[in-house]
GROMACS .gro file of C-alpha atoms in nm:
model
  376
    1MET     CA    1  -5.291   0.031  -4.672
    2TYR     CA    2  -4.945   0.168  -4.588
    3LYS     CA    3  -5.060   0.273  -4.238
    4ALA     CA    4  -5.201  -0.071  -4.167
    5ALA     CA    5  -4.881  -0.240  -4.283
    6PHE     CA    6  -4.670  -0.010  -4.064
    7THR     CA    7  -4.885  -0.078  -3.758
    8CYS     CA    8  -4.862  -0.451  -3.816
    9ALA     CA    9  -4.484  -0.434  -3.853
   10PHE     CA   10  -4.452  -0.226  -3.534
   11LEU     CA   11  -4.656  -0.475  -3.334
   12VAL     CA   12  -4.449  -0.765  -3.464
   13THR     CA   13  -4.128  -0.582  -3.367
   14LEU     CA   14  -4.265  -0.498  -3.023
   15CYS     CA   15  -4.368  -0.857  -2.958
   16ALA     CA   16  -4.032  -0.987  -3.076
   17SER     CA   17  -3.856  -0.739  -2.847
   18ALA     CA   18  -4.070  -0.847  -2.554
   19LEU     CA   19  -4.000  -1.210  -2.626
   20SER     CA   20  -3.623  -1.151  -2.649
   21ALA     CA   21  -3.590  -0.938  -2.331
   22PRO     CA   22  -3.457  -1.154  -2.040
   23SER     CA   23  -3.686  -1.192  -1.745
   24GLU     CA   24  -3.577  -1.089  -1.396
   25ARG     CA   25  -3.524  -1.455  -1.309
   26ASP     CA   26  -3.310  -1.508  -1.621
   27TYR     CA   27  -3.095  -1.210  -1.534
   28LEU     CA   28  -3.039  -1.332  -1.180
   29ALA     CA   29  -2.952  -1.683  -1.297
   30ARG     CA   30  -2.695  -1.551  -1.543
   31ILE     CA   31  -2.551  -1.306  -1.291
   32GLY     CA   32  -2.517  -1.583  -1.036
   33ALA     CA   33  -2.343  -1.807  -1.290
   34HIS     CA   34  -2.089  -1.536  -1.379
   35ALA     CA   35  -2.026  -1.471  -1.010
   36GLU     CA   36  -1.965  -1.840  -0.942
   37LYS     CA   37  -1.719  -1.863  -1.231
   38GLY     CA   38  -1.540  -1.544  -1.124
   39GLU     CA   39  -1.615  -1.368  -1.454
   40ALA     CA   40  -1.605  -1.016  -1.313
   41ASP     CA   41  -1.629  -0.818  -1.638
   42ARG     CA   42  -1.932  -1.008  -1.766
   43LEU     CA   43  -2.089  -0.987  -1.423
   44ARG     CA   44  -2.055  -0.608  -1.409
   45ALA     CA   45  -2.191  -0.563  -1.762
   46LEU     CA   46  -2.492  -0.784  -1.696
   47ALA     CA   47  -2.554  -0.616  -1.361
   48ALA     CA   48  -2.567  -0.275  -1.533
   49GLU     CA   49  -2.828  -0.412  -1.775
   50PHE     CA   50  -3.027  -0.552  -1.486
   51TYR     CA   51  -3.029  -0.218  -1.299
   52ARG     CA   52  -3.172  -0.048  -1.610
   53ALA     CA   53  -3.427  -0.318  -1.681
   54TYR     CA   54  -3.546  -0.373  -1.322
   55PRO     CA   55  -3.450  -0.066  -1.115
   56LYS     CA   56  -3.711  -0.140  -0.849
   57SER     CA   57  -3.640  -0.511  -0.817
   58ASN     CA   58  -3.605  -0.651  -0.466
   59ALA     CA   59  -3.293  -0.830  -0.594
   60VAL     CA   60  -3.094  -0.514  -0.671
   61ALA     CA   61  -2.910  -0.539  -0.339
   62ASP     CA   62  -2.821  -0.904  -0.402
   63VAL     CA   63  -2.679  -0.811  -0.742
   64ARG     CA   64  -2.479  -0.527  -0.586
   65LEU     CA   65  -2.336  -0.778  -0.339
   66PHE     CA   66  -2.228  -1.006  -0.624
   67VAL     CA   67  -2.054  -0.711  -0.790
   68ALA     CA   68  -1.884  -0.602  -0.468
   69ASP     CA   69  -1.755  -0.955  -0.403
   70ALA     CA   70  -1.608  -0.966  -0.753
   71GLU     CA   71  -1.430  -0.631  -0.721
   72GLU     CA   72  -1.051  -0.662  -0.709
   73ALA     CA   73  -0.967  -0.306  -0.603
   74PRO     CA   74  -0.994  -0.298  -0.219
   75ASP     CA   75  -1.116   0.060  -0.184
   76GLU     CA   76  -1.374   0.014  -0.459
   77ALA     CA   77  -1.500  -0.306  -0.296
   78ILE     CA   78  -1.522  -0.139   0.045
   79GLY     CA   79  -1.712   0.150  -0.110
   80GLN     CA   80  -1.966  -0.085  -0.265
   81TYR     CA   81  -2.016  -0.272   0.061
   82ARG     CA   82  -2.073   0.061   0.235
   83VAL     CA   83  -2.349   0.144  -0.014
   84LEU     CA   84  -2.525  -0.175   0.093
   85LEU     CA   85  -2.484  -0.079   0.460
   86ASP     CA   86  -2.601   0.279   0.416
   87LYS     CA   87  -2.862   0.262   0.138
   88TYR     CA   88  -3.026  -0.077   0.182
   89ARG     CA   89  -3.126  -0.080   0.547
   90TYR     CA   90  -3.362  -0.374   0.506
   91PHE     CA   91  -3.121  -0.595   0.310
   92GLU     CA   92  -3.087  -0.918   0.505
   93LYS     CA   93  -2.721  -0.964   0.410
   94ARG     CA   94  -2.595  -0.630   0.540
   95ASP     CA   95  -2.410  -0.811   0.820
   96TYR     CA   96  -2.222  -1.012   0.557
   97ALA     CA   97  -2.127  -0.688   0.379
   98ALA     CA   98  -1.988  -0.561   0.709
   99LEU     CA   99  -1.787  -0.882   0.746
  100ARG     CA  100  -1.645  -0.840   0.396
  101ILE     CA  101  -1.529  -0.489   0.485
  102CYS     CA  102  -1.344  -0.633   0.784
  103GLU     CA  103  -1.190  -0.908   0.573
  104THR     CA  104  -1.070  -0.658   0.312
  105LEU     CA  105  -0.916  -0.426   0.571
  106TYR     CA  106  -0.741  -0.722   0.732
  107LEU     CA  107  -0.588  -0.831   0.401
  108CYS     CA  108  -0.474  -0.473   0.344
  109ALA     CA  109  -0.321  -0.454   0.695
  110ARG     CA  110  -0.517  -0.138   0.776
  111TRP     CA  111  -0.530  -0.201   1.149
  112GLU     CA  112  -0.676   0.124   1.281
  113GLU     CA  113  -0.960   0.109   1.030
  114LEU     CA  114  -1.015  -0.259   1.103
  115ALA     CA  115  -1.043  -0.193   1.476
  116ALA     CA  116  -1.304   0.076   1.411
  117GLU     CA  117  -1.502  -0.117   1.148
  118SER     CA  118  -1.515  -0.439   1.349
  119ALA     CA  119  -1.644  -0.248   1.650
  120LYS     CA  120  -1.907  -0.079   1.433
  121ALA     CA  121  -2.015  -0.413   1.285
  122ALA     CA  122  -2.048  -0.574   1.628
  123GLU     CA  123  -2.262  -0.284   1.743
  124LEU     CA  124  -2.484  -0.281   1.432
  125PHE     CA  125  -2.538  -0.656   1.421
  126PRO     CA  126  -2.525  -0.792   1.778
  127LYS     CA  127  -2.729  -1.100   1.680
  128SER     CA  128  -2.550  -1.178   1.356
  129GLU     CA  129  -2.405  -1.520   1.291
  130HIS     CA  130  -2.085  -1.331   1.203
  131LEU     CA  131  -2.051  -1.160   1.543
  132SER     CA  132  -1.766  -1.381   1.663
  133ARG     CA  133  -1.579  -1.311   1.339
  134TYR     CA  134  -1.614  -0.937   1.391
  135LEU     CA  135  -1.464  -0.986   1.736
  136LEU     CA  136  -1.183  -1.201   1.601
  137TYR     CA  137  -1.089  -0.938   1.344
  138ARG     CA  138  -1.103  -0.679   1.620
  139ALA     CA  139  -0.864  -0.889   1.827
  140LYS     CA  140  -0.624  -0.927   1.535
  141ALA     CA  141  -0.629  -0.553   1.474
  142PHE     CA  142  -0.547  -0.487   1.838
  143ILE     CA  143  -0.262  -0.738   1.827
  144HIS     CA  144  -0.100  -0.552   1.539
  145LEU     CA  145  -0.160  -0.225   1.723
  146GLU     CA  146   0.002  -0.384   2.032
  147ARG     CA  147  -0.312  -0.325   2.241
  148TYR     CA  148  -0.305  -0.670   2.393
  149ASP     CA  149  -0.552  -0.621   2.678
  150GLU     CA  150  -0.819  -0.517   2.430
  151ALA     CA  151  -0.727  -0.808   2.203
  152ARG     CA  152  -0.767  -1.049   2.494
  153ALA     CA  153  -1.106  -0.901   2.583
  154ALA     CA  154  -1.230  -0.938   2.224
  155CYS     CA  155  -1.114  -1.300   2.210
  156ARG     CA  156  -1.279  -1.392   2.537
  157ARG     CA  157  -1.608  -1.239   2.428
  158ALA     CA  158  -1.584  -1.434   2.102
  159THR     CA  159  -1.534  -1.761   2.292
  160GLU     CA  160  -1.849  -1.692   2.493
  161ILE     CA  161  -2.073  -1.670   2.187
  162ASN     CA  162  -1.905  -1.903   1.936
  163ARG     CA  163  -2.000  -2.269   1.932
  164ASP     CA  164  -1.858  -2.357   1.591
  165TYR     CA  165  -1.578  -2.609   1.644
  166ASP     CA  166  -1.328  -2.476   1.391
  167GLU     CA  167  -1.397  -2.109   1.456
  168LEU     CA  168  -1.372  -2.150   1.832
  169ALA     CA  169  -1.037  -2.323   1.790
  170GLY     CA  170  -0.919  -2.031   1.577
  171VAL     CA  171  -1.020  -1.780   1.844
  172LEU     CA  172  -0.840  -1.981   2.113
  173LEU     CA  173  -0.524  -1.991   1.904
  174VAL     CA  174  -0.529  -1.612   1.874
  175LEU     CA  175  -0.590  -1.588   2.249
  176ALA     CA  176  -0.287  -1.813   2.306
  177TYR     CA  177  -0.082  -1.577   2.091
  178VAL     CA  178  -0.192  -1.284   2.306
  179GLU     CA  179  -0.084  -1.471   2.618
  180ARG     CA  180   0.250  -1.542   2.456
  181LYS     CA  181   0.303  -1.175   2.372
  182THR     CA  182   0.204  -1.049   2.716
  183THR     CA  183   0.329  -1.317   2.955
  184GLY     CA  184   0.591  -1.509   2.755
  185TYR     CA  185   0.623  -1.884   2.795
  186SER     CA  186   0.403  -1.869   3.100
  187ARG     CA  187   0.141  -2.067   3.286
  188ALA     CA  188  -0.143  -1.894   3.100
  189TYR     CA  189   0.022  -1.966   2.765
  190LEU     CA  190   0.073  -2.334   2.849
  191PHE     CA  191  -0.288  -2.362   2.965
  192SER     CA  192  -0.408  -2.215   2.634
  193LEU     CA  193  -0.200  -2.458   2.433
  194ARG     CA  194  -0.319  -2.755   2.636
  195GLU     CA  195  -0.680  -2.653   2.579
  196LEU     CA  196  -0.621  -2.641   2.205
  197VAL     CA  197  -0.421  -2.964   2.174
  198THR     CA  198  -0.654  -3.174   2.387
  199GLY     CA  199  -0.987  -3.012   2.300
  200PHE     CA  200  -0.954  -2.946   1.927
  201PRO     CA  201  -0.746  -3.225   1.770
  202ASN     CA  202  -0.944  -3.217   1.444
  203ALA     CA  203  -0.954  -2.841   1.391
  204PRO     CA  204  -0.741  -2.666   1.128
  205THR     CA  205  -0.548  -2.510   1.417
  206ALA     CA  206  -0.434  -2.847   1.556
  207PRO     CA  207  -0.095  -2.866   1.378
  208GLY     CA  208  -0.010  -2.510   1.479
  209ALA     CA  209  -0.106  -2.567   1.841
  210LEU     CA  210   0.102  -2.883   1.862
  211TYR     CA  211   0.400  -2.709   1.705
  212LEU     CA  212   0.374  -2.423   1.954
  213LEU     CA  213   0.359  -2.673   2.239
  214GLY     CA  214   0.683  -2.827   2.114
  215ARG     CA  215   0.838  -2.481   2.102
  216PHE     CA  216   0.720  -2.420   2.458
  217TYR     CA  217   0.905  -2.727   2.579
  218GLU     CA  218   1.211  -2.650   2.371
  219ASN     CA  219   1.228  -2.300   2.517
  220GLY     CA  220   1.235  -2.455   2.864
  221ALA     CA  221   1.507  -2.705   2.764
  222ASP     CA  222   1.257  -2.990   2.809
  223TYR     CA  223   1.387  -3.163   2.499
  224GLY     CA  224   1.222  -3.500   2.564
  225ARG     CA  225   0.872  -3.356   2.552
  226ALA     CA  226   0.964  -3.122   2.267
  227HIS     CA  227   1.085  -3.425   2.068
  228SER     CA  228   0.762  -3.614   2.135
  229ALA     CA  229   0.544  -3.317   2.037
  230TYR     CA  230   0.729  -3.262   1.711
  231ALA     CA  231   0.731  -3.632   1.626
  232ASP     CA  232   0.357  -3.666   1.687
  233LEU     CA  233   0.291  -3.356   1.479
  234MET     CA  234   0.478  -3.499   1.180
  235LYS     CA  235   0.302  -3.834   1.219
  236ARG     CA  236  -0.054  -3.705   1.261
  237TYR     CA  237  -0.041  -3.407   1.022
  238PRO     CA  238   0.225  -3.495   0.761
  239ARG     CA  239   0.091  -3.250   0.502
  240ALA     CA  240   0.066  -2.952   0.736
  241VAL     CA  241   0.310  -2.666   0.693
  242GLU     CA  242   0.391  -2.697   1.062
  243SER     CA  243   0.525  -3.048   1.001
  244GLY     CA  244   0.800  -2.895   0.792
  245PHE     CA  245   0.876  -2.650   1.072
  246ALA     CA  246   0.883  -2.934   1.323
  247ALA     CA  247   1.125  -3.132   1.107
  248GLY     CA  248   1.362  -2.838   1.113
  249ARG     CA  249   1.337  -2.804   1.491
  250MET     CA  250   1.390  -3.176   1.542
  251GLU     CA  251   1.749  -3.143   1.421
  252GLU     CA  252   1.819  -2.896   1.699
  253VAL     CA  253   1.638  -3.106   1.958
  254LYS     CA  254   1.818  -3.427   1.861
  255ALA     CA  255   2.152  -3.260   1.930
  256HIS     CA  256   2.058  -3.276   2.299
  257LYS     CA  257   2.003  -3.655   2.282
  258PRO     CA  258   1.651  -3.637   2.430
  259THR     CA  259   1.459  -3.921   2.591
  260PRO     CA  260   1.102  -3.906   2.450
  261LEU     CA  261   0.842  -3.824   2.717
  262PRO     CA  262   0.463  -3.774   2.718
  263TYR     CA  263   0.403  -3.420   2.602
  264LEU     CA  264   0.044  -3.347   2.710
  265PRO     CA  265   0.074  -3.112   3.010
  266GLY     CA  266  -0.114  -3.229   3.318
  267GLU     CA  267  -0.246  -3.016   3.600
  268ALA     CA  268   0.084  -3.034   3.788
  269ALA     CA  269   0.280  -2.913   3.483
  270VAL     CA  270   0.047  -2.618   3.433
  271ARG     CA  271   0.052  -2.534   3.802
  272ASP     CA  272   0.433  -2.546   3.817
  273ALA     CA  273   0.480  -2.323   3.511
  274ASP     CA  274   0.597  -1.969   3.575
  275PRO     CA  275   0.310  -1.718   3.598
  276LEU     CA  276   0.523  -1.471   3.403
  277ASP     CA  277   0.828  -1.530   3.185
  278ILE     CA  278   0.966  -1.229   3.004
  279SER     CA  279   1.292  -1.383   2.891
  280PRO     CA  280   1.166  -1.482   2.543
  281GLU     CA  281   1.100  -1.116   2.465
  282ILE     CA  282   1.460  -1.014   2.534
  283GLU     CA  283   1.617  -0.974   2.195
  284ALA     CA  284   1.873  -1.225   2.077
  285GLY     CA  285   2.225  -1.121   1.999
  286GLN     CA  286   2.266  -0.882   2.292
  287THR     CA  287   2.566  -0.924   2.519
  288GLU     CA  288   2.491  -1.033   2.871
  289ASP     CA  289   2.696  -1.054   3.191
  290ASP     CA  290   2.716  -1.411   3.318
  291ALA     CA  291   2.683  -1.303   3.681
  292GLU     CA  292   2.385  -1.454   3.862
  293ILE     CA  293   2.287  -1.112   4.007
  294ALA     CA  294   2.320  -0.789   3.810
  295TYR     CA  295   2.158  -0.446   3.796
  296ALA     CA  296   2.021  -0.229   3.517
  297VAL     CA  297   1.812   0.084   3.466
  298ALA     CA  298   1.458   0.040   3.335
  299LEU     CA  299   1.311   0.307   3.106
  300GLY     CA  300   0.940   0.316   3.031
  301PRO     CA  301   0.683   0.180   3.005
  302PHE     CA  302   0.620   0.296   2.648
  303HIS     CA  303   0.285   0.266   2.473
  304SER     CA  304   0.422   0.104   2.158
  305ARG     CA  305   0.723  -0.085   2.029
  306ALA     CA  306   0.795   0.199   1.788
  307GLU     CA  307   0.826   0.449   2.073
  308ALA     CA  308   1.054   0.214   2.267
  309GLU     CA  309   1.273   0.163   1.960
  310ARG     CA  310   1.299   0.539   1.910
  311VAL     CA  311   1.431   0.586   2.264
  312ARG     CA  312   1.662   0.291   2.223
  313GLY     CA  313   1.807   0.446   1.909
  314ILE     CA  314   1.880   0.772   2.094
  315ILE     CA  315   2.093   0.609   2.364
  316SER     CA  316   2.234   0.310   2.174
  317GLY     CA  317   2.569   0.478   2.105
  318GLU     CA  318   2.636   0.554   2.471
  319PHE     CA  319   2.522   0.251   2.670
  320SER     CA  320   2.551  -0.125   2.638
  321PRO     CA  321   2.382  -0.364   2.655
  322ILE     CA  322   2.034  -0.232   2.578
  323GLN     CA  323   1.750  -0.482   2.585
  324ALA     CA  324   1.393  -0.427   2.467
  325VAL     CA  325   1.126  -0.618   2.656
  326ALA     CA  326   0.751  -0.650   2.594
  327VAL     CA  327   0.550  -0.782   2.887
  328ALA     CA  328   0.186  -0.749   2.990
  329GLY     CA  329   0.118  -0.520   2.697
  330ARG     CA  330   0.395  -0.277   2.797
  331HIS     CA  331   0.727  -0.198   2.632
  332LEU     CA  332   1.034  -0.144   2.847
  333ILE     CA  333   1.402  -0.083   2.783
  334TYR     CA  334   1.667  -0.218   3.020
  335VAL     CA  335   1.991  -0.022   2.999
  336GLY     CA  336   2.328  -0.155   3.109
  337ARG     CA  337   2.433  -0.456   3.313
  338VAL     CA  338   2.640  -0.377   3.623
  339ARG     CA  339   2.738  -0.579   3.930
  340ASP     CA  340   2.641  -0.345   4.216
  341THR     CA  341   2.389  -0.078   4.309
  342ASP     CA  342   2.645   0.205   4.318
  343ALA     CA  343   2.727   0.150   3.952
  344ALA     CA  344   2.355   0.131   3.875
  345VAL     CA  345   2.299   0.468   4.049
  346SER     CA  346   2.575   0.622   3.840
  347LEU     CA  347   2.413   0.483   3.527
  348LYS     CA  348   2.076   0.626   3.629
  349ILE     CA  349   2.231   0.970   3.690
  350ARG     CA  350   2.400   0.967   3.348
  351LEU     CA  351   2.071   0.891   3.176
  352ALA     CA  352   1.898   1.174   3.365
  353GLU     CA  353   2.171   1.432   3.307
  354GLU     CA  354   2.267   1.353   2.949
  355PHE     CA  355   1.931   1.247   2.804
  356ALA     CA  356   1.671   1.374   3.056
  357MET     CA  357   1.547   1.017   3.094
  358ASN     CA  358   1.437   0.910   3.441
  359GLY     CA  359   1.462   0.537   3.502
  360ASN     CA  360   1.427   0.287   3.784
  361ILE     CA  361   1.701   0.057   3.908
  362VAL     CA  362   1.610  -0.310   3.870
  363ARG     CA  363   1.778  -0.629   3.985
  364ILE     CA  364   1.825  -0.913   3.738
  365ARG     CA  365   1.868  -1.268   3.858
  366LYS     CA  366   1.986  -1.537   3.619
  367ASP     CA  367   1.872  -1.894   3.683
  368ASP     CA  368   1.958  -2.160   3.423
  369ASN     CA  369   1.802  -2.038   3.096
  370ARG     CA  370   1.568  -1.785   3.256
  371ARG     CA  371   1.610  -1.430   3.375
  372TYR     CA  372   1.395  -1.265   3.640
  373ILE     CA  373   1.373  -0.890   3.679
  374TYR     CA  374   1.268  -0.724   4.006
  375GLY     CA  375   1.212  -0.368   4.115
  376ASP     CA  376   1.039  -0.226   3.808
   0.00000   0.00000   0.00000
């Protein structure tokens, strides 16, 4: 009698337990809901239950992805994404995990790692819908590493494969930035801005592109077109952050009493722009001889801005002025400003004898607001 009662009670308990245990579908629904609400602690706890209840489920990788996305510690999140890349070779969202690694490294400003990871992702997933984003992150990493030629190459490859309107505009804006860093306010930079302003007026990048166009004109003392670009920016995109920037610049522009002019650059304007303009990279606040022709000694090129600044620091107490210039991906230092070649030769000898630094004599010509350097 007792044995029969015990057996009956055991079966009832077993059935009740079976009825109360969540199904795989129930688990996934609840996990998804916690992920959507950003409830990380509940998500992790439920995921641990799911792993124990359904260790061989085909959805384990999806749950791991939810957990990785909810992780706040960057290194922990990257580690979890790597598990998906290394242990779940047939998981269809591995390319997304690779993208999330790139995004995390970008937010952490870990440029060397980002350059390597984005290259790895592009190689692993050449047909992924995220390929252009890998390339864009690669370009941004190279920009921060001051490897501008490689950044330009990554951007151009991204433009070849990306047909998404907003994403393509974003790539072109980064490419414009590369042109600005390597060629200054040049023909290539103006062409990039024109392509953005005229071809992508509804993209998120539109306010930024229009603001940069206004800055281009302002740099060239073309205050009428700068005024028009800023005014149109504030009218068309009043809530954009760039509108606030433009309002600040307008005060400076108005001081020149500009006559508003059409700001969209035509073919003639692009053609007439300087192919190379390094003057914007010359640091503000340095003294400069007002003579139209002067001479200096060029040191470099250096592979990075940090290296150039180190050399500049060594000689800064002995020579003046010293100007740091970045052009075409190179970093140069121009030492001194003298009126004739004999004085320039003396300066070059001093640098060689006192600091063991061999430089080249260059000629600097000043024309309105621009400076042109020859002989490097």
